[in-house]
CSV table of C-alpha atoms in Angstrom, one decimal:
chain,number,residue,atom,x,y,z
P,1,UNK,CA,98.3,61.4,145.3
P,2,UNK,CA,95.5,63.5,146.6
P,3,UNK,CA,97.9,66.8,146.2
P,4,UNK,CA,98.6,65.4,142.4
P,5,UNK,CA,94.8,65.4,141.6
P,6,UNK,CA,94.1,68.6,143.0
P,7,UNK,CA,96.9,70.4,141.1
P,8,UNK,CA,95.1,70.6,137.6
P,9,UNK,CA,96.0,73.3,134.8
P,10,UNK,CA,94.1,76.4,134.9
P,11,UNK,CA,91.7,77.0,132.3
P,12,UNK,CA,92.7,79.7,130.2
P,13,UNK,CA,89.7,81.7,131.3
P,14,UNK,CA,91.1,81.6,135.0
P,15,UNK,CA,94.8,81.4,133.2
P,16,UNK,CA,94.0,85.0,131.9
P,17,UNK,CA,92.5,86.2,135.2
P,18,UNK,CA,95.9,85.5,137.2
P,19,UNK,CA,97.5,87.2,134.2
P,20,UNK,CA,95.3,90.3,134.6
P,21,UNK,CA,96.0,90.7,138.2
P,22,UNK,CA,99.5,90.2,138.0
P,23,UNK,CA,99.7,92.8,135.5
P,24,UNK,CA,96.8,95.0,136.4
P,25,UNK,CA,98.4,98.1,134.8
P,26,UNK,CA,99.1,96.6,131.5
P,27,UNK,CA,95.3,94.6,131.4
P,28,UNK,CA,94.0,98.1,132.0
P,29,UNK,CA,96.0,99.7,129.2
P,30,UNK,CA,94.4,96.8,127.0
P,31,UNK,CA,91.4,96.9,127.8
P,32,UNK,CA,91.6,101.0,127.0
P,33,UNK,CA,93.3,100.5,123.6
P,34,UNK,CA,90.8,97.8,122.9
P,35,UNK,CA,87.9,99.9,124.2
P,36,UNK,CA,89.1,102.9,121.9
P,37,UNK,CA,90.0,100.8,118.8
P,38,UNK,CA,86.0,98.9,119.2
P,39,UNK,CA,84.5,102.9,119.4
P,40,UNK,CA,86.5,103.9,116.2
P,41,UNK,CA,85.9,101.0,113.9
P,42,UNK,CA,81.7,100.9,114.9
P,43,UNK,CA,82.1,104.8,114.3
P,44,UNK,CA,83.5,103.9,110.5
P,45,UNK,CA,81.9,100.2,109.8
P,46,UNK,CA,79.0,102.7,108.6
P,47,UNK,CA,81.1,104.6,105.9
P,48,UNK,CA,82.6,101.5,104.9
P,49,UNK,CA,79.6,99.6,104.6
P,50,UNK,CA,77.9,102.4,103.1
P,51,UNK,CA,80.5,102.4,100.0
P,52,UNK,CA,81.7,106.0,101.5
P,53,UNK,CA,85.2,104.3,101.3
P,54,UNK,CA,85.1,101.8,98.9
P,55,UNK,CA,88.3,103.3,97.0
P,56,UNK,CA,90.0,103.2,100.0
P,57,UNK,CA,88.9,99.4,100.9
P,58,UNK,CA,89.8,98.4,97.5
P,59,UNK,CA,93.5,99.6,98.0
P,60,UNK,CA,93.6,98.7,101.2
P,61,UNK,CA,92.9,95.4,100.3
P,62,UNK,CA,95.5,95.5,97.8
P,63,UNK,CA,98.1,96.8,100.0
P,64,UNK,CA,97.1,93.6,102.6
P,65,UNK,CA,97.4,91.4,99.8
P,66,UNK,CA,101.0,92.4,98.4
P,67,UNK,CA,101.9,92.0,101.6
P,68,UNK,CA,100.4,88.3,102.0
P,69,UNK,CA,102.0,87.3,98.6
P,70,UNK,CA,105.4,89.3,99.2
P,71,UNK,CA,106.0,86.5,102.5
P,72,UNK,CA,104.7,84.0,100.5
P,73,UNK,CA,107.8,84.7,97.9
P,74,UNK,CA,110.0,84.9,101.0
P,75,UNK,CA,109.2,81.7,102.3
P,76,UNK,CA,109.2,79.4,99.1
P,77,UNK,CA,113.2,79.3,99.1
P,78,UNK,CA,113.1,77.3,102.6
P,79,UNK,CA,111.9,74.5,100.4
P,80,UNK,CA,115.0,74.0,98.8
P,81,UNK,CA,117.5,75.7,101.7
P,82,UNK,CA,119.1,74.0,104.4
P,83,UNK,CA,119.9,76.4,106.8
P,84,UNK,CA,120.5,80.2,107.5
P,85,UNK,CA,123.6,81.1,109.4
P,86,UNK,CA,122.8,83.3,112.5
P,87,UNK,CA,124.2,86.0,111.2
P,88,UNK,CA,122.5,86.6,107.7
P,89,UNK,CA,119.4,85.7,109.9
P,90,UNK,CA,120.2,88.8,111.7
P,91,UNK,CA,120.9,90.5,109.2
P,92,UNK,CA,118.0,90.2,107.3
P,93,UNK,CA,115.9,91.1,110.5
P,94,UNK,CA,117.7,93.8,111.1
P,95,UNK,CA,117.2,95.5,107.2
P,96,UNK,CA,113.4,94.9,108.5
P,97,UNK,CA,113.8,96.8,111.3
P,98,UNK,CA,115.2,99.3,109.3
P,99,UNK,CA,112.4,99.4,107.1
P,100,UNK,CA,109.8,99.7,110.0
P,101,UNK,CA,111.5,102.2,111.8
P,102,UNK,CA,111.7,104.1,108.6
P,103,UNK,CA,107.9,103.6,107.7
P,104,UNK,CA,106.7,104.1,110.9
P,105,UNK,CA,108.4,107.7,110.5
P,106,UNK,CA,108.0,108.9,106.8
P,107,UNK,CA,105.1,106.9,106.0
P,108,UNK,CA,103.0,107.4,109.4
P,109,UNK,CA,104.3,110.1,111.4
P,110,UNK,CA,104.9,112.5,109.5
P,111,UNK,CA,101.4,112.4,107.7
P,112,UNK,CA,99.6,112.1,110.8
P,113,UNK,CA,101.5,115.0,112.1
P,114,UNK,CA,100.2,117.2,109.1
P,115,UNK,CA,96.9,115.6,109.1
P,116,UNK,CA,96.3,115.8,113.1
P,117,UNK,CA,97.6,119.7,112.5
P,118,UNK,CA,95.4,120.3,109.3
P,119,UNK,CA,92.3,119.2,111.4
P,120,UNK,CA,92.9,121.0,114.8
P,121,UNK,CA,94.3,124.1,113.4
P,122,UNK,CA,97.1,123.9,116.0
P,123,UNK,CA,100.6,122.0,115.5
P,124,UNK,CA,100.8,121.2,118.9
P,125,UNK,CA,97.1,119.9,119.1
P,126,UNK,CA,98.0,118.0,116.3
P,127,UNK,CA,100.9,116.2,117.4
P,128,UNK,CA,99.2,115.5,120.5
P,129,UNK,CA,96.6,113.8,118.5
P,130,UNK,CA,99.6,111.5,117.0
P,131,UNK,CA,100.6,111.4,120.8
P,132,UNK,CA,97.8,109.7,121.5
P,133,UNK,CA,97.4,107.7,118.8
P,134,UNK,CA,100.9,106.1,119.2
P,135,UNK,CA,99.7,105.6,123.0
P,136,UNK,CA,97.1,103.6,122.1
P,137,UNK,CA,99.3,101.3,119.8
P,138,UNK,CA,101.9,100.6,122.5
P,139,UNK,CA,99.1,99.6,124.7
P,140,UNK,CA,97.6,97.3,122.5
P,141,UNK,CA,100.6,95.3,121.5
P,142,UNK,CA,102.3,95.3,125.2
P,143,UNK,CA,98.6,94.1,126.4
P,144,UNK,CA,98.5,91.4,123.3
P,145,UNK,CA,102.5,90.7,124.1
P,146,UNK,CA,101.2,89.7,127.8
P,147,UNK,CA,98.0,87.8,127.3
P,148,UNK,CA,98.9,86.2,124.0
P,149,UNK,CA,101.0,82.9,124.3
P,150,UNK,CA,103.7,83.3,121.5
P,151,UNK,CA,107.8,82.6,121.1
P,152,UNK,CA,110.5,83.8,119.2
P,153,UNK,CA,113.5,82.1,118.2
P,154,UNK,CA,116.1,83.2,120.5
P,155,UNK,CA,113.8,85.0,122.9
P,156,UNK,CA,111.8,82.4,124.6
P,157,UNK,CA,108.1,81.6,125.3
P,158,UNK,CA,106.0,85.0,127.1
P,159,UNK,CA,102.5,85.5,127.4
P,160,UNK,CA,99.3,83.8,129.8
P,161,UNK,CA,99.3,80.2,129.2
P,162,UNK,CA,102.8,79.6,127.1
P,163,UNK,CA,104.3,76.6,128.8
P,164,UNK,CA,100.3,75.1,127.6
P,165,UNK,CA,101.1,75.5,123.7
P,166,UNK,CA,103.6,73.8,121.5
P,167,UNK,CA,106.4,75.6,120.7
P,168,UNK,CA,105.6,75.3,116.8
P,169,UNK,CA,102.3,77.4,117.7
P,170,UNK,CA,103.9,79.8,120.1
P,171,UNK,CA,105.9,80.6,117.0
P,172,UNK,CA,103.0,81.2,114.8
P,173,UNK,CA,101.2,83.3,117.3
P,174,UNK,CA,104.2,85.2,117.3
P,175,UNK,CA,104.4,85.7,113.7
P,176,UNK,CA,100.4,86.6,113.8
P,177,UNK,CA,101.8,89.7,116.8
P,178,UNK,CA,104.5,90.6,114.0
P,179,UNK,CA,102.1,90.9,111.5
P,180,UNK,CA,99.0,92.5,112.3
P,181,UNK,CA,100.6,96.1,113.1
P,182,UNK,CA,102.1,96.0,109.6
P,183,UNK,CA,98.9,95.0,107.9
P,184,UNK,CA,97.0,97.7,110.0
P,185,UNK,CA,99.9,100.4,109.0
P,186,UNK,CA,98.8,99.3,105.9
P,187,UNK,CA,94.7,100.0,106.0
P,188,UNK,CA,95.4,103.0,107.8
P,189,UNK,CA,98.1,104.6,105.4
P,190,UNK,CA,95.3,103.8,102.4
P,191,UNK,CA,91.7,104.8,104.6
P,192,UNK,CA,92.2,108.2,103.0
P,193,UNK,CA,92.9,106.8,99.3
P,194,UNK,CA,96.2,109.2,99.2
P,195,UNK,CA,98.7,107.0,97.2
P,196,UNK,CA,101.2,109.6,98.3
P,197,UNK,CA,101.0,107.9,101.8
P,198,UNK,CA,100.0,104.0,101.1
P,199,UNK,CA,102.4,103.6,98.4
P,200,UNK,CA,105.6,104.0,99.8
P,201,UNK,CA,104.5,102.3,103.0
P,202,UNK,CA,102.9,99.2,100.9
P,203,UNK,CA,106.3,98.9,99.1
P,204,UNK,CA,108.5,99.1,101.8
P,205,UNK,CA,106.5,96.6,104.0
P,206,UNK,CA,106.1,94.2,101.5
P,207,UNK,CA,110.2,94.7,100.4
P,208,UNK,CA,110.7,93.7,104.2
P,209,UNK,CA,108.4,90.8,104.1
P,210,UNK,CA,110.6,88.7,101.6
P,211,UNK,CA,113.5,88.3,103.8
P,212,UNK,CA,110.8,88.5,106.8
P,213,UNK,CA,109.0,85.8,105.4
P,214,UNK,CA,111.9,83.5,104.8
P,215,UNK,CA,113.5,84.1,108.3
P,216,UNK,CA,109.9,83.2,109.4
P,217,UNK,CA,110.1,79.5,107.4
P,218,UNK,CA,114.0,78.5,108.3
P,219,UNK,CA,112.5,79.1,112.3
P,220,UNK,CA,109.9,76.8,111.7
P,221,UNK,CA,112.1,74.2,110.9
P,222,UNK,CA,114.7,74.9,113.1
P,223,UNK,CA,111.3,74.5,115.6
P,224,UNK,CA,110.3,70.9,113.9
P,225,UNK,CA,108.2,71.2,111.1
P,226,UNK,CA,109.2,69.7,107.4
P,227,UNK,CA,110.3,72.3,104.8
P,228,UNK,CA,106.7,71.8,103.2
P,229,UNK,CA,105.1,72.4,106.4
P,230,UNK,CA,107.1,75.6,107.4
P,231,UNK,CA,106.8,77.0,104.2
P,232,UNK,CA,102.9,76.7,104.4
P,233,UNK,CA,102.5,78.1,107.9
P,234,UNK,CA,105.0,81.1,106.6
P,235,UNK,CA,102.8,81.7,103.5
P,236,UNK,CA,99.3,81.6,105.6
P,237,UNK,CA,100.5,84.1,108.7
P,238,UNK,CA,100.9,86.3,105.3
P,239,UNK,CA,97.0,86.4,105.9
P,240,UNK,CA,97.2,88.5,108.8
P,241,UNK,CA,98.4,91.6,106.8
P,242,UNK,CA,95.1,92.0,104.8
P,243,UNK,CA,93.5,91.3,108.2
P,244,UNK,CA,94.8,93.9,109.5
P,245,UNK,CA,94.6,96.0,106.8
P,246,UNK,CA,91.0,96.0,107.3
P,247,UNK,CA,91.2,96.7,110.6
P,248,UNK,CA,93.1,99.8,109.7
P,249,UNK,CA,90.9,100.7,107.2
P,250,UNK,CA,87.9,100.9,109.7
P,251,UNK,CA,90.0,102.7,112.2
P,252,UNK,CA,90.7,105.5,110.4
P,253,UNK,CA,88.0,106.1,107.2
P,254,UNK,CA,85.5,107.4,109.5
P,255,UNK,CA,85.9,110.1,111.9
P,256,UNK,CA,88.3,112.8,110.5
P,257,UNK,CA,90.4,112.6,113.6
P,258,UNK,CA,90.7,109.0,113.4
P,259,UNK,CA,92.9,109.0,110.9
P,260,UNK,CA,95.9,110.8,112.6
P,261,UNK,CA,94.8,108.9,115.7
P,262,UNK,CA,95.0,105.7,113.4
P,263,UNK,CA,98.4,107.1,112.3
P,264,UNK,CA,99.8,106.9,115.4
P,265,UNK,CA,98.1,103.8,116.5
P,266,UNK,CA,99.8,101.7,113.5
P,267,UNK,CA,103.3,103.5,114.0
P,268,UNK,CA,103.3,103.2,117.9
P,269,UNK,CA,102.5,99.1,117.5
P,270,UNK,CA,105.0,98.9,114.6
P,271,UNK,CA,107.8,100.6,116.7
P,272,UNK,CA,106.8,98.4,120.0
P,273,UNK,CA,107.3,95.1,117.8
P,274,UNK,CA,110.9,96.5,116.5
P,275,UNK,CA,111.9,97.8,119.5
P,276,UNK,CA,110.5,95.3,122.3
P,277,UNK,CA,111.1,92.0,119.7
P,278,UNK,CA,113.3,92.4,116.9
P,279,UNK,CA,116.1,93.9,117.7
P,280,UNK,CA,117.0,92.2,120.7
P,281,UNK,CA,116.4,89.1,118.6
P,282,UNK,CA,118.9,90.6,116.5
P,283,UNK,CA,121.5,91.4,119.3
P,284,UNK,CA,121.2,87.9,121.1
P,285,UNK,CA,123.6,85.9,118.8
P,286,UNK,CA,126.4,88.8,119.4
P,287,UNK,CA,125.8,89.9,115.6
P,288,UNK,CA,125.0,93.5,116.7
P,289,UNK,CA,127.4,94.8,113.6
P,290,UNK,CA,126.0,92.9,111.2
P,291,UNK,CA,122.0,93.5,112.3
P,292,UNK,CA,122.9,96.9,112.8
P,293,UNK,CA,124.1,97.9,109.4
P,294,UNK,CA,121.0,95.7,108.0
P,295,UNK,CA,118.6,98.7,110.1
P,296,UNK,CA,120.5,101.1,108.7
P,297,UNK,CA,120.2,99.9,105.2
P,298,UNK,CA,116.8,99.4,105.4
P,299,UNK,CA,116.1,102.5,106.7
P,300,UNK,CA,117.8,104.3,104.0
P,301,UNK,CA,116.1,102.3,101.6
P,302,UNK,CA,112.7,103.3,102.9
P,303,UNK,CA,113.7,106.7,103.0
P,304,UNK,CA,114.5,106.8,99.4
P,305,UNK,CA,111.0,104.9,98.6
P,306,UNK,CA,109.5,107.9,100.5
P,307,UNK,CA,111.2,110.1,98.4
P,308,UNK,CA,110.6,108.9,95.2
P,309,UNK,CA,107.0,107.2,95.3
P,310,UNK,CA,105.4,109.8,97.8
């Protein structure tokens, strides 16, 4: 009895301190990317607050917000729908996979590649910049993956503390990890006011967050929650994309390196979500096919909206 009273959870203070020294690699990466992404966005707060980038805010804020309302459109059908098969759940993940991959290089890369070489006056300066900035955004979402409670459908519970939280909110904190690196793509791709580079992004993330949003909603239920209920926590982790998009927006409007660093950053956290989360989510059901083709169309299709709208 004595042994039972003694064996109390850990805080989550202490819960995050065993988590730091079992990972003690991964905490220090975090704490680095955290350290760096603090530095820039004090650095630019000034020009923002200063009205220095107030185009750029304003589209930004746009961008965040066509993403918000582009899940929100996603997620109304579960209201009325029953159920997704695994497959066209798959699927649909898969086409936005596709679509991040695909942003992540035309819409990202590429520009901070020409940016980061513009700026140094050396191509392979410049892409080292990128380097660096892509880095950084691996760091900060494998740190966030480690210390953040959160599940996915097929995947399971990870982070400090998950066995502590519902499973409903483990899937919301997961949605809020999904999230935030497409909303901060987002800031970042506008922090410079080039339509040529926030446009095609803006459209191709908030294509991808229709079917996104209403994979989002059918997991909630599957999880518990009424249709009314899913549907609402769908439409509000929507708010994490103009979140982020400020975020980005203060990364990368004030120092002119920034901005391929804040390139990278958003590209490197978009490709650790696809590659660390979605598509094995994708390939767990044995619908590799299916998924597969999805990435593929959705990559195409962002390449075309590169095309045309940049």
């Amino acid at each position: 009895m004595e042994l039972a009273q003694h064996e109390q959870p850990l805080s989550w203070r202490a819960t995050w301190q065993a988590q730091a020294h079992a990972h003690p690699y991964t905490s220090a990466g975090l704490a680095l990317a955290l350290a760096v992404v603090a530095w820039l966005l004090l650095v630019s707060v000034w020009r923002v607050a200063t009205g220095e980038a107030d185009a750029a805010l304003r589209l930004g804020l746009l961008g965040g917000m066509a993403g918000f309302a582009a899940t929100a459109v996603g997620a109304l059908p579960a209201l009325f729908l029953r159920g997704l098969s695994s497959r066209t759940e798959d699927t649909m993940l898969g086409l936005a996979a596709g679509m991040m991959l695909a942003a992540s290089s035309f819409s990202l890369i590429l520009p901070g590649l020409a940016a980061g070489e513009e700026l140094t006056g050396n191509t392979t300066v410049g892409a080292l910049t990128v380097v660096v900035g892509l880095g950084l955004g691996v760091l900060l979402m494998l740190g966030l993956d480690q210390f953040t409670p959160h599940a996915h459908q097929h995947l399971g519970s990870h982070g400090a503390g998950s066995g502590r939280v519902s499973r409903v909110w483990l899937f919301v904190f997961a949605i809020a990890l999904h999230n935030l690196p497409e909303g901060m793509a987002i800031g970042v791709s506008f922090s410079q006011g080039d339509l040529n580079v926030g446009l095609p992004l803006t459209t191709a993330i908030a294509i991808q967050d229709i079917p996104e949003g209403l994979a989002v909603a059918m997991a909630l239920k599957a999880a518990g929650l009424s249709p009314s209920r899913a549907v609402w926590v769908a439409v509000l982790s929507g708010v994490m994309e103009p979140v982020g998009a400020l975020l980005g927006i203060g990364l990368a409007s004030g120092l002119a390196l920034a901005y391929p660093i804040g390139l990278g950053l958003a590209a490197g956290a978009m490709i650790f979500v696809v590659s660390h989360e979605v598509i094995p989510e994708t390939h767990r059901n044995g619908h590799q096919t299916p998924a597969t083709l999805g990435l593929m169309a959705g990559f195409a299709v962002m390449m075309v909206l590169d095309t045309t709208l940049g």
